[in-house]
Short mmCIF file of C-alpha atoms and ligand atoms in Angstrom, two decimals:
data_model
loop_
_atom_site.label_atom_id
_atom_site.label_comp_id
_atom_site.label_asym_id
_atom_site.label_seq_id
_atom_site.Cartn_x
_atom_site.Cartn_y
_atom_site.Cartn_z
CA UNK C 1 110.31 -163.04 -96.94
CA UNK C 2 106.64 -162.80 -96.29
CA UNK C 3 106.82 -165.62 -93.78
CA UNK C 4 109.04 -163.43 -91.66
CA UNK C 5 106.26 -160.93 -91.53
CA UNK C 6 103.69 -163.04 -89.77
CA UNK C 7 104.94 -162.42 -86.23
CA UNK C 8 104.00 -159.10 -84.68
CA UNK C 9 106.80 -157.56 -82.65
CA UNK C 10 105.09 -154.82 -80.69
CA UNK C 11 107.10 -155.25 -77.50
CA UNK C 12 110.39 -155.16 -79.25
CA UNK C 13 109.35 -152.18 -81.30
CA UNK C 14 108.42 -150.25 -78.19
CA UNK C 15 111.83 -150.94 -76.70
CA UNK C 16 113.75 -149.54 -79.67
CA UNK C 17 115.83 -146.51 -78.84
CA UNK C 18 116.10 -143.64 -81.26
CA UNK C 19 119.88 -143.53 -81.25
CA UNK C 20 121.98 -143.25 -84.36
CA UNK C 21 123.68 -146.49 -83.32
CA UNK C 22 120.38 -148.30 -83.45
CA UNK C 23 119.71 -147.01 -86.93
CA UNK C 24 123.12 -148.20 -88.08
CA UNK C 25 122.40 -151.62 -86.59
CA UNK C 26 119.05 -151.75 -88.30
CA UNK C 27 120.55 -150.84 -91.64
CA UNK C 28 123.20 -153.49 -91.21
CA UNK C 29 120.55 -156.03 -90.37
CA UNK C 30 118.52 -155.22 -93.45
CA UNK C 31 121.54 -155.27 -95.70
CA UNK C 32 123.23 -158.47 -94.53
CA UNK C 33 123.55 -160.60 -97.62
CA UNK C 34 120.54 -158.82 -99.08
CA UNK C 35 118.28 -161.06 -97.02
CA UNK C 36 116.35 -160.79 -93.80
CA UNK C 37 118.63 -162.69 -91.47
CA UNK C 38 118.64 -160.76 -88.20
CA UNK C 39 116.24 -159.26 -85.72
CA UNK C 40 116.36 -156.03 -87.69
CA UNK C 41 115.19 -157.96 -90.70
CA UNK C 42 111.65 -157.59 -89.43
CA UNK C 43 111.84 -153.80 -89.55
CA UNK C 44 109.47 -152.28 -92.08
CA UNK C 45 109.63 -148.66 -93.26
CA UNK C 46 107.78 -147.05 -90.36
CA UNK C 47 109.74 -149.12 -87.82
CA UNK C 48 112.91 -147.80 -89.44
CA UNK C 49 111.72 -144.19 -89.45
CA UNK C 50 110.72 -144.51 -85.78
CA UNK C 51 114.11 -145.92 -84.90
CA UNK C 52 115.69 -142.97 -86.68
CA UNK C 53 113.74 -140.51 -84.54
CA UNK C 54 111.47 -139.43 -87.41
CA UNK C 55 108.30 -141.48 -86.98
CA UNK C 56 105.65 -141.92 -89.62
CA UNK C 57 102.62 -139.70 -89.18
CA UNK C 58 100.92 -141.19 -92.22
CA UNK C 59 101.53 -144.52 -93.92
CA UNK C 60 99.59 -145.52 -97.02
CA UNK C 61 99.90 -148.67 -99.06
CA UNK C 62 97.61 -150.97 -100.98
CA UNK C 63 100.32 -153.63 -101.24
CA UNK C 64 101.67 -154.27 -97.75
CA UNK C 65 101.92 -153.32 -94.12
CA UNK C 66 104.46 -150.59 -93.43
CA UNK C 67 104.90 -151.48 -89.72
CA UNK C 68 105.94 -154.98 -88.74
CA UNK C 69 103.12 -155.05 -86.17
CA UNK C 70 100.40 -153.70 -88.46
CA UNK C 71 97.53 -156.08 -89.04
CA UNK C 72 94.72 -153.67 -89.88
CA UNK C 73 93.04 -152.74 -93.17
CA UNK C 74 95.07 -151.35 -96.06
CA UNK C 75 92.35 -149.96 -98.32
CA UNK C 76 88.66 -150.11 -99.08
CA UNK C 77 86.96 -151.07 -102.34
CA UNK C 78 83.40 -150.47 -103.49
CA UNK C 79 81.80 -152.73 -106.04
CA UNK C 80 79.49 -151.50 -108.77
CA UNK C 81 77.02 -154.38 -108.60
CA UNK C 82 75.47 -153.45 -105.25
CA UNK C 83 77.43 -150.44 -103.99
CA UNK C 84 78.76 -152.27 -100.95
CA UNK C 85 82.29 -151.78 -99.67
CA UNK C 86 84.95 -154.03 -98.21
CA UNK C 87 88.20 -153.34 -96.41
CA UNK C 88 91.16 -155.24 -97.81
CA UNK C 89 93.66 -156.19 -95.14
CA UNK C 90 96.94 -158.01 -94.85
CA UNK C 91 97.68 -161.73 -94.93
CA UNK C 92 99.27 -161.45 -91.49
CA UNK C 93 100.75 -158.81 -89.19
CA UNK C 94 103.43 -156.93 -91.09
CA UNK C 95 102.47 -158.80 -94.25
CA UNK C 96 101.22 -158.30 -97.76
CA UNK C 97 97.79 -157.32 -99.06
CA UNK C 98 95.09 -159.96 -99.25
CA UNK C 99 94.39 -159.42 -102.95
CA UNK C 100 92.39 -162.64 -103.10
CA UNK C 101 89.81 -160.99 -100.82
CA UNK C 102 89.47 -158.17 -103.34
CA UNK C 103 89.23 -160.61 -106.25
CA UNK C 104 86.48 -162.58 -104.49
CA UNK C 105 84.51 -159.46 -103.54
CA UNK C 106 84.86 -157.90 -107.00
CA UNK C 107 84.24 -161.04 -109.06
CA UNK C 108 81.94 -160.28 -111.97
CA UNK C 109 81.78 -156.56 -111.30
CA UNK C 110 83.94 -153.46 -111.21
CA UNK C 111 85.53 -152.17 -108.03
CA UNK C 112 86.96 -148.77 -107.18
CA UNK C 113 89.35 -147.88 -104.35
CA UNK C 114 87.32 -145.56 -102.13
CA UNK C 115 89.76 -145.11 -99.23
CA UNK C 116 93.40 -145.80 -98.39
CA UNK C 117 93.83 -146.39 -94.68
CA UNK C 118 96.53 -144.64 -92.68
CA UNK C 119 98.53 -147.31 -90.87
CA UNK C 120 100.12 -144.84 -88.44
CA UNK C 121 97.16 -144.85 -86.08
CA UNK C 122 96.63 -141.13 -86.58
CA UNK C 123 93.58 -141.53 -88.78
CA UNK C 124 95.11 -139.79 -91.79
CA UNK C 125 93.13 -141.85 -94.27
CA UNK C 126 92.93 -140.77 -97.89
CA UNK C 127 89.48 -140.43 -99.44
CA UNK C 128 88.29 -139.17 -102.80
CA UNK C 129 89.60 -135.61 -103.04
CA UNK C 130 86.89 -133.00 -102.52
CA UNK C 131 86.55 -130.22 -105.04
CA UNK C 132 89.18 -127.51 -104.86
CA UNK C 133 90.06 -124.52 -106.98
CA UNK C 134 89.96 -127.01 -109.85
CA UNK C 135 86.83 -129.16 -109.76
CA UNK C 136 87.03 -132.90 -110.05
CA UNK C 137 85.04 -134.87 -112.65
CA UNK C 138 83.20 -136.97 -110.05
CA UNK C 139 80.01 -136.48 -108.03
CA UNK C 140 79.81 -133.02 -106.40
CA UNK C 141 82.98 -132.16 -108.34
CA UNK C 142 85.05 -134.58 -106.28
CA UNK C 143 87.89 -136.42 -107.97
CA UNK C 144 87.48 -139.84 -109.50
CA UNK C 145 88.40 -143.00 -107.65
CA UNK C 146 90.98 -145.44 -108.94
CA UNK C 147 89.95 -148.65 -110.70
CA UNK C 148 90.92 -151.30 -108.15
CA UNK C 149 92.27 -153.80 -110.70
CA UNK C 150 94.16 -151.48 -113.04
CA UNK C 151 97.57 -151.73 -111.36
CA UNK C 152 98.27 -155.37 -110.44
CA UNK C 153 101.71 -156.11 -109.07
CA UNK C 154 103.60 -158.91 -107.41
CA UNK C 155 105.17 -158.05 -104.07
CA UNK C 156 106.97 -160.56 -101.91
CA UNK C 157 105.67 -163.21 -104.31
CA UNK C 158 102.08 -162.19 -103.64
CA UNK C 159 99.60 -160.59 -105.98
CA UNK C 160 98.59 -157.11 -104.88
CA UNK C 161 97.12 -153.99 -106.46
CA UNK C 162 98.46 -150.46 -106.69
CA UNK C 163 96.53 -147.21 -107.04
CA UNK C 164 96.18 -146.41 -110.75
CA UNK C 165 95.74 -142.66 -111.11
CA UNK C 166 94.25 -141.71 -114.46
CA UNK C 167 93.76 -137.97 -115.07
CA UNK C 168 90.82 -136.88 -112.93
CA UNK C 169 91.67 -139.29 -110.12
CA UNK C 170 92.78 -137.98 -106.72
CA UNK C 171 92.76 -138.67 -102.99
CA UNK C 172 93.08 -136.23 -100.13
CA UNK C 173 92.81 -135.64 -96.39
CA UNK C 174 92.35 -132.02 -95.37
CA UNK C 175 91.98 -132.73 -91.63
CA UNK C 176 95.12 -134.50 -90.60
CA UNK C 177 96.79 -135.27 -87.32
CA UNK C 178 100.52 -134.88 -86.75
CA UNK C 179 101.52 -133.81 -90.26
CA UNK C 180 104.08 -131.00 -90.43
CA UNK C 181 102.83 -127.43 -90.65
CA UNK C 182 104.65 -124.15 -91.13
CA UNK C 183 108.40 -124.67 -91.39
CA UNK C 184 108.36 -127.92 -89.40
CA UNK C 185 110.62 -130.64 -90.76
CA UNK C 186 109.19 -133.69 -92.47
CA UNK C 187 110.09 -136.45 -94.90
CA UNK C 188 108.23 -138.67 -97.30
CA UNK C 189 108.73 -141.38 -99.84
CA UNK C 190 106.58 -143.10 -102.42
CA UNK C 191 107.07 -146.25 -104.48
CA UNK C 192 105.66 -145.55 -107.94
CA UNK C 193 105.42 -147.06 -111.42
CA UNK C 194 108.22 -145.23 -113.23
CA UNK C 195 106.71 -146.11 -116.61
CA UNK C 196 103.33 -144.50 -115.91
CA UNK C 197 103.46 -140.72 -115.88
CA UNK C 198 102.51 -137.69 -117.90
CA UNK C 199 103.04 -133.96 -118.04
CA UNK C 200 99.76 -132.95 -116.44
CA UNK C 201 99.67 -131.17 -113.11
CA UNK C 202 100.43 -132.77 -110.69
CA UNK C 203 100.96 -136.37 -109.68
CA UNK C 204 101.96 -135.63 -106.08
CA UNK C 205 102.11 -137.44 -102.77
CA UNK C 206 102.57 -135.37 -99.66
CA UNK C 207 101.82 -132.19 -97.80
CA UNK C 208 99.36 -129.69 -99.32
CA UNK C 209 96.88 -126.95 -98.51
CA UNK C 210 93.94 -127.78 -96.28
CA UNK C 211 91.79 -125.46 -98.40
CA UNK C 212 92.04 -127.10 -101.82
CA UNK C 213 93.30 -123.78 -103.16
CA UNK C 214 96.66 -122.46 -104.24
CA UNK C 215 97.48 -120.54 -101.06
CA UNK C 216 100.81 -119.28 -102.29
CA UNK C 217 104.47 -120.19 -102.43
CA UNK C 218 105.59 -122.58 -99.73
CA UNK C 219 102.12 -123.78 -98.72
CA UNK C 220 102.79 -127.33 -99.84
CA UNK C 221 105.65 -129.83 -99.86
CA UNK C 222 104.90 -132.96 -101.83
CA UNK C 223 106.95 -135.36 -103.90
CA UNK C 224 106.03 -135.05 -107.59
CA UNK C 225 106.67 -137.59 -110.36
CA UNK C 226 106.16 -136.92 -114.05
CA UNK C 227 107.24 -135.09 -117.16
CA UNK C 228 105.85 -131.61 -116.54
CA UNK C 229 108.18 -128.83 -117.68
CA UNK C 230 105.81 -126.05 -116.66
CA UNK C 231 107.90 -124.96 -113.70
CA UNK C 232 111.01 -127.08 -113.73
CA UNK C 233 112.75 -130.05 -115.30
CA UNK C 234 115.86 -132.15 -114.99
CA UNK C 235 118.23 -133.95 -117.31
CA UNK C 236 116.90 -135.90 -120.27
CA UNK C 237 113.29 -136.16 -121.27
CA UNK C 238 111.85 -137.21 -117.91
CA UNK C 239 110.06 -138.34 -115.91
CA UNK C 240 111.65 -136.58 -112.97
CA UNK C 241 111.22 -136.61 -109.23
CA UNK C 242 110.58 -133.03 -108.21
CA UNK C 243 109.33 -131.14 -105.16
CA UNK C 244 105.93 -129.51 -105.42
CA UNK C 245 106.40 -126.54 -103.10
CA UNK C 246 103.37 -124.72 -104.60
CA UNK C 247 103.55 -122.59 -107.70
CA UNK C 248 106.51 -124.63 -108.69
CA UNK C 249 107.79 -128.13 -109.30
CA UNK C 250 111.40 -127.85 -108.21
CA UNK C 251 114.12 -130.08 -109.68
CA UNK C 252 116.81 -128.19 -107.79
CA UNK C 253 117.40 -125.02 -105.90
CA UNK C 254 115.34 -122.80 -108.18
CA UNK C 255 112.67 -123.12 -110.86
CA UNK C 256 113.69 -124.13 -114.36
CA UNK C 257 116.26 -126.66 -115.52
CA UNK C 258 118.46 -128.34 -112.95
CA UNK C 259 120.94 -130.79 -114.45
CA UNK C 260 121.36 -132.69 -111.20
CA UNK C 261 117.86 -134.16 -111.35
CA UNK C 262 118.03 -137.11 -113.75
CA UNK C 263 115.36 -138.82 -115.77
CA UNK C 264 114.28 -141.79 -113.67
CA UNK C 265 111.89 -144.38 -115.01
CA UNK C 266 112.51 -147.69 -113.29
CA UNK C 267 109.39 -149.85 -113.50
CA UNK C 268 109.35 -149.55 -109.70
CA UNK C 269 110.80 -146.24 -108.62
CA UNK C 270 111.41 -144.97 -105.09
CA UNK C 271 111.01 -141.21 -104.80
CA UNK C 272 111.82 -139.29 -101.62
CA UNK C 273 111.48 -135.70 -100.52
CA UNK C 274 112.32 -134.08 -97.21
CA UNK C 275 112.30 -130.53 -96.00
CA UNK C 276 113.09 -128.48 -92.92
CA UNK C 277 114.15 -124.91 -92.17
CA UNK C 278 116.04 -123.61 -95.23
CA UNK C 279 116.94 -127.12 -96.24
CA UNK C 280 115.39 -129.74 -98.50
CA UNK C 281 116.42 -132.75 -100.55
CA UNK C 282 115.22 -135.00 -103.37
CA UNK C 283 116.46 -138.59 -103.58
CA UNK C 284 115.45 -141.50 -105.75
CA UNK C 285 116.32 -144.99 -106.89
CA UNK C 286 115.22 -148.31 -108.25
CA UNK C 287 112.73 -149.87 -105.85
CA UNK C 288 113.76 -153.36 -107.04
CA UNK C 289 117.45 -153.08 -106.24
CA UNK C 290 120.22 -150.71 -105.27
CA UNK C 291 120.34 -147.63 -103.13
CA UNK C 292 119.09 -144.08 -103.31
CA UNK C 293 120.94 -141.30 -105.09
CA UNK C 294 120.70 -137.69 -104.00
CA UNK C 295 119.44 -135.41 -106.78
CA UNK C 296 119.31 -132.21 -104.72
CA UNK C 297 120.29 -131.41 -101.15
CA UNK C 298 120.52 -127.77 -100.22
CA UNK C 299 118.79 -124.54 -99.34
CA UNK C 300 115.26 -123.41 -100.08
CA UNK C 301 114.48 -121.59 -103.36
CA UNK C 302 115.38 -117.90 -103.63
CA UNK C 303 111.89 -116.85 -104.71
CA UNK C 304 109.80 -115.20 -102.02
CA UNK C 305 107.62 -117.41 -99.89
CA UNK C 306 109.63 -120.62 -99.69
CA UNK C 307 111.75 -119.77 -96.63
CA UNK C 308 110.31 -120.19 -94.14
CA UNK C 309 107.77 -122.64 -95.52
CA UNK C 310 104.09 -122.30 -94.72
CA UNK C 311 103.03 -125.91 -94.92
CA UNK C 312 99.38 -126.50 -94.08
CA UNK C 313 99.45 -130.23 -93.40
CA UNK C 314 96.83 -131.76 -95.68
CA UNK C 315 97.81 -134.89 -97.61
CA UNK C 316 97.28 -135.34 -101.35
CA UNK C 317 97.78 -138.31 -103.64
CA UNK C 318 97.66 -137.96 -107.41
CA UNK C 319 96.79 -134.26 -107.50
CA UNK C 320 98.23 -130.81 -106.92
CA UNK C 321 97.51 -128.57 -103.97
CA UNK C 322 94.67 -126.74 -105.70
CA UNK C 323 93.16 -130.05 -106.86
CA UNK C 324 94.83 -129.83 -110.26
CA UNK C 325 93.90 -133.31 -111.45
CA UNK C 326 95.24 -133.58 -114.98
CA UNK C 327 98.03 -136.02 -114.21
CA UNK C 328 98.62 -139.76 -114.25
CA UNK C 329 100.71 -142.18 -112.24
CA UNK C 330 100.62 -145.32 -110.14
CA UNK C 331 101.25 -145.44 -106.39
CA UNK C 332 102.07 -148.57 -104.39
CA UNK C 333 103.17 -147.30 -100.98
CA UNK C 334 104.34 -144.17 -99.24
CA UNK C 335 104.72 -142.50 -95.89
CA UNK C 336 105.10 -139.07 -94.35
CA UNK C 337 107.23 -138.50 -91.29
CA UNK C 338 107.52 -136.03 -88.49
CA UNK C 339 111.08 -134.72 -88.51
CA UNK C 340 113.74 -134.62 -91.21
CA UNK C 341 114.86 -138.22 -91.83
CA UNK C 342 118.56 -138.88 -92.09
CA UNK C 343 119.96 -140.25 -95.32
CA UNK C 344 120.90 -143.42 -93.43
CA UNK C 345 117.31 -143.93 -92.31
CA UNK C 346 116.10 -143.46 -95.88
CA UNK C 347 118.78 -145.88 -97.05
CA UNK C 348 117.48 -148.49 -94.62
CA UNK C 349 113.94 -147.94 -95.89
CA UNK C 350 115.16 -148.34 -99.47
CA UNK C 351 116.89 -151.59 -98.49
CA UNK C 352 113.60 -152.85 -97.07
CA UNK C 353 111.76 -151.83 -100.24
CA UNK C 354 114.38 -153.69 -102.30
CA UNK C 355 113.98 -156.76 -100.17
CA UNK C 356 110.24 -157.16 -100.61
CA UNK C 357 110.61 -157.80 -104.32
CA UNK C 358 108.28 -155.59 -106.31
CA UNK C 359 107.87 -157.27 -109.70
CA UNK C 360 105.49 -157.10 -112.63
CA UNK C 361 102.31 -159.13 -112.28
CA UNK C 362 102.00 -161.97 -114.77
CA UNK C 363 98.76 -162.25 -116.74
CA UNK C 364 99.39 -165.90 -117.55
CA UNK C 365 99.54 -165.17 -121.29
CA UNK C 366 102.51 -167.16 -122.53
CA UNK C 367 104.36 -166.12 -125.68
CA UNK C 368 103.68 -168.64 -128.41
CA UNK C 369 100.23 -169.58 -127.13
CA UNK C 370 97.31 -169.47 -129.57
CA UNK C 371 94.24 -167.82 -128.07
CA UNK C 372 90.97 -166.18 -128.94
CA UNK C 373 89.57 -163.17 -127.09
CA UNK C 374 85.89 -163.36 -126.20
CA UNK C 375 83.80 -160.29 -125.41
CA UNK C 376 82.05 -160.13 -122.03
CA UNK C 377 79.39 -157.44 -122.54
CA UNK C 378 75.90 -158.94 -122.26
CA UNK C 379 75.09 -157.96 -125.87
CA UNK C 380 77.97 -159.86 -127.26
CA UNK C 381 79.06 -162.83 -125.22
CA UNK C 382 79.36 -165.04 -128.34
CA UNK C 383 81.52 -162.44 -130.11
CA UNK C 384 85.28 -162.60 -130.55
CA UNK C 385 87.89 -159.99 -131.39
CA UNK C 386 88.93 -160.58 -135.00
CA UNK C 387 90.29 -158.88 -138.05
CA UNK C 388 88.24 -158.47 -141.18
CA UNK C 389 89.05 -160.79 -144.04
CA UNK C 390 88.85 -158.01 -146.61
CA UNK C 391 90.58 -155.07 -144.95
CA UNK C 392 92.70 -154.16 -141.95
CA UNK C 393 89.77 -153.33 -139.65
CA UNK C 394 89.41 -155.11 -136.33
CA UNK C 395 85.91 -155.89 -135.16
CA UNK C 396 83.91 -158.31 -133.03
CA UNK C 397 81.54 -160.83 -134.50
CA UNK C 398 79.91 -164.09 -133.44
CA UNK C 399 82.26 -166.99 -134.11
CA UNK C 400 82.05 -170.58 -132.93
CA UNK C 401 83.63 -173.92 -133.55
CA UNK C 402 81.13 -174.47 -136.36
CA UNK C 403 82.00 -171.19 -138.14
CA UNK C 404 83.85 -171.20 -141.46
CA UNK C 405 87.56 -171.84 -141.13
CA UNK C 406 88.45 -168.34 -142.33
CA UNK C 407 86.28 -166.74 -139.65
CA UNK C 408 87.83 -168.91 -136.96
CA UNK C 409 91.31 -168.08 -138.18
CA UNK C 410 90.53 -164.36 -138.28
CA UNK C 411 89.58 -164.61 -134.59
CA UNK C 412 92.72 -166.46 -133.49
CA UNK C 413 95.84 -164.74 -132.21
CA UNK C 414 99.34 -165.87 -131.30
CA UNK C 415 100.62 -164.31 -128.09
CA UNK C 416 104.04 -162.72 -128.55
CA UNK C 417 106.29 -161.02 -126.04
CA UNK C 418 105.41 -157.33 -126.30
CA UNK C 419 107.20 -155.82 -129.29
CA UNK C 420 108.09 -152.73 -127.28
CA UNK C 421 108.24 -154.25 -123.79
CA UNK C 422 108.70 -157.95 -123.14
CA UNK C 423 106.87 -157.63 -119.82
CA UNK C 424 103.74 -156.95 -121.89
CA UNK C 425 102.26 -158.78 -124.89
CA UNK C 426 101.55 -158.36 -128.58
CA UNK C 427 99.05 -160.32 -130.66
CA UNK C 428 100.09 -161.71 -134.04
CA UNK C 429 97.38 -162.80 -136.42
CA UNK C 430 97.19 -166.59 -136.67
CA UNK C 431 96.44 -166.46 -140.40
CA UNK C 432 98.55 -163.46 -141.40
CA UNK C 433 102.07 -164.08 -140.17
CA UNK C 434 103.94 -160.89 -139.34
CA UNK C 435 100.77 -158.85 -138.93
CA UNK C 436 99.85 -157.62 -135.48
CA UNK C 437 96.94 -156.09 -133.63
CA UNK C 438 97.81 -152.42 -133.17
CA UNK C 439 96.10 -149.12 -132.59
CA UNK C 440 96.38 -146.21 -134.98
CA UNK C 441 94.49 -142.98 -134.26
CA UNK C 442 92.92 -145.02 -131.42
CA UNK C 443 91.28 -147.48 -133.81
CA UNK C 444 92.39 -151.11 -133.84
CA UNK C 445 93.99 -152.40 -137.02
CA UNK C 446 95.78 -155.47 -138.29
CA UNK C 447 99.02 -154.25 -139.86
CA UNK C 448 102.37 -155.72 -140.82
CA UNK C 449 105.17 -154.97 -138.39
CA UNK C 450 107.26 -152.29 -140.10
CA UNK C 451 109.98 -152.53 -137.48
CA UNK C 452 109.46 -149.00 -136.27
CA UNK C 453 109.43 -147.95 -132.63
CA UNK C 454 105.98 -146.45 -133.17
CA UNK C 455 104.58 -149.71 -134.51
CA UNK C 456 106.09 -151.68 -131.64
CA UNK C 457 104.50 -149.36 -129.08
CA UNK C 458 101.16 -149.32 -130.89
CA UNK C 459 101.16 -153.13 -130.90
CA UNK C 460 102.11 -153.63 -127.24
CA UNK C 461 99.50 -154.11 -124.54
CA UNK C 462 100.04 -154.61 -120.81
CA UNK C 463 97.21 -156.77 -119.44
CA UNK C 464 95.63 -156.46 -116.04
CA UNK C 465 92.76 -158.34 -114.39
CA UNK C 466 89.56 -157.56 -116.23
CA UNK C 467 87.71 -154.34 -115.49
CA UNK C 468 84.43 -156.14 -114.85
CA UNK C 469 85.86 -158.80 -112.56
CA UNK C 470 86.42 -161.45 -115.22
CA UNK C 471 89.25 -162.23 -117.64
CA UNK C 472 91.70 -159.55 -118.68
CA UNK C 473 91.78 -155.97 -119.92
CA UNK C 474 94.45 -154.65 -122.27
CA UNK C 475 95.73 -151.09 -121.86
CA UNK C 476 98.15 -149.87 -124.48
CA UNK C 477 101.79 -149.51 -123.46
CA UNK C 478 101.85 -145.96 -124.78
CA UNK C 479 98.43 -144.93 -123.47
CA UNK C 480 97.99 -146.73 -120.13
CA UNK C 481 94.58 -145.11 -119.56
CA UNK C 482 93.19 -146.43 -122.87
CA UNK C 483 92.30 -150.09 -123.37
CA UNK C 484 91.23 -152.47 -126.11
CA UNK C 485 87.47 -152.05 -126.46
CA UNK C 486 84.64 -152.98 -128.75
CA UNK C 487 82.14 -150.25 -129.48
CA UNK C 488 79.34 -150.70 -131.98
CA UNK C 489 81.00 -154.00 -132.91
CA UNK C 490 84.26 -152.30 -133.92
CA UNK C 491 87.62 -152.48 -132.14
CA UNK C 492 89.14 -149.35 -130.60
CA UNK C 493 91.60 -148.13 -128.03
CA UNK C 494 89.31 -146.33 -125.63
CA UNK C 495 89.42 -144.35 -122.42
CA UNK C 496 86.79 -144.39 -119.69
CA UNK C 497 85.43 -141.08 -120.93
CA UNK C 498 87.22 -138.98 -123.50
CA UNK C 499 86.90 -137.08 -126.74
CA UNK C 500 86.26 -139.97 -129.13
CA UNK C 501 82.76 -141.41 -129.42
CA UNK C 502 84.19 -144.81 -128.48
CA UNK C 503 85.42 -143.36 -125.16
CA UNK C 504 81.82 -143.48 -123.97
CA UNK C 505 81.58 -144.32 -120.26
CA UNK C 506 78.54 -146.53 -120.93
CA UNK C 507 79.59 -150.16 -120.70
CA UNK C 508 83.30 -149.19 -120.67
CA UNK C 509 84.13 -151.72 -117.97
CA UNK C 510 82.33 -154.49 -119.81
CA UNK C 511 83.47 -153.57 -123.32
CA UNK C 512 87.12 -153.50 -122.21
CA UNK C 513 87.02 -156.93 -120.55
CA UNK C 514 87.90 -160.07 -122.50
CA UNK C 515 87.93 -163.76 -121.71
CA UNK C 516 91.02 -165.57 -122.91
CA UNK C 517 89.47 -168.52 -124.75
CA UNK C 518 90.79 -171.61 -126.47
CA UNK C 519 91.92 -170.79 -129.99
CA UNK C 520 89.12 -171.01 -132.52
CA UNK C 521 91.61 -172.16 -135.11
O1 LIG I 1 103.13 -126.12 -107.70
C1 LIG I 1 102.54 -126.70 -108.80
C2 LIG I 1 101.03 -126.63 -108.74
O2 LIG I 1 100.63 -125.31 -108.86
C3 LIG I 1 100.40 -127.03 -107.47
O3 LIG I 1 100.33 -128.41 -107.26
C4 LIG I 1 99.04 -126.46 -107.63
O4 LIG I 1 98.42 -126.20 -106.40
C5 LIG I 1 99.29 -125.19 -108.41
O5 LIG I 1 98.47 -125.12 -109.54
#
């Protein structure tokens, strides 16, 4: 599929008409046999929106081009070692991200995503969100930047990285060009990690206030994803796709519970929102396969202020309109359009998203393999993660091939498919069969599997490329912002900042990075 994306088609794109017939033809082309077999097969999301008469006015992705002719930069990373930055582009026009360029630039250090380029040509780039009503935790009360390696993914068979939003992280553009204001119609979609969300306010992508303040009902229109019940909720326990229209996350026509908005938690989830005069809709689906379902399509809320809307036209990612930054999520791609996209245009976009093949990135850890995990912090490069012989504590200590057999065995692990998610991993002790590395109260322990759901989740870790540009890091399945760390020679599950002493930001990137070494035993 990616090979089809190496030929720019600017002339052909310019000749496309905006007729409904063209859109139908494009959809048919995308859908034929589920493969890209016709001219229309080269149509990427913003080509499809343009053909539908609702062109993109912002297009953001760290994984791929969203126009078949786009060959510019996708995002910018800054490395900790010398503070320099690098734009990460595509492998070819209309192609996938050049993740290898990021890996080379960030080797041996930590990188953050400082900017997400707008592919629409309108300059609506997303930068670190400036302070708003709610201050950010970063310099000058800006929001934090995303760790560039925390959300690896495979797309079109290529490694790429998403934008991992931990609480405190946010991006924004308050001076946009072409984004809907007032009651003007617009649409948007985002491809997200449906397994990474929380109830904080507000993991949004879309239209918000240019002021960074809550300017009242109807002053924003952004697609929200998460488990907040503060203003609204849908069926089940969430997460839900909702509309952040300011002072309310709407799961249906009015605030509160709306049964028509289902829990949706596909690993790769497509979330859409569109709104025009007294009309708006939420749709969603599995980004890996299948179409979109409509969860709400109707009039604006009854409460004062939402009809007509008073959209201001800023763009937010990962935060609420007033810079509420307590939420988590992962973003791979998304766009905003001018005009209210038809369902058929959105269906064509979803078919394109399906076709690119978002899948989980593989760490290379194979179930059944015996490994040892070697620390990377300068203090401790001869240390390995091990359990104590005498108790259930997990620590690091120097171990080598000449160490006593018991020490080598204590520092050897058998990789298992994740007890709670086979796309992740668990680590069984090599010398204590049935006992696994798990966290309990955010401390690492070696405990026997008791078969409970809690144990399985506590013992499941979802690796990503190492935080300091080497090896791997191991966030917990249940706490994606907390990772296996050594701190004062003891093993913990630690956040990059937080309430436990072991959440210290000092050396977090190093202490959470491990080399996968040959088994010591
Ligand atoms: O509408 C929900 C949230 O309320 C908005 O995102 C934020 O601006 C306000 O706190």
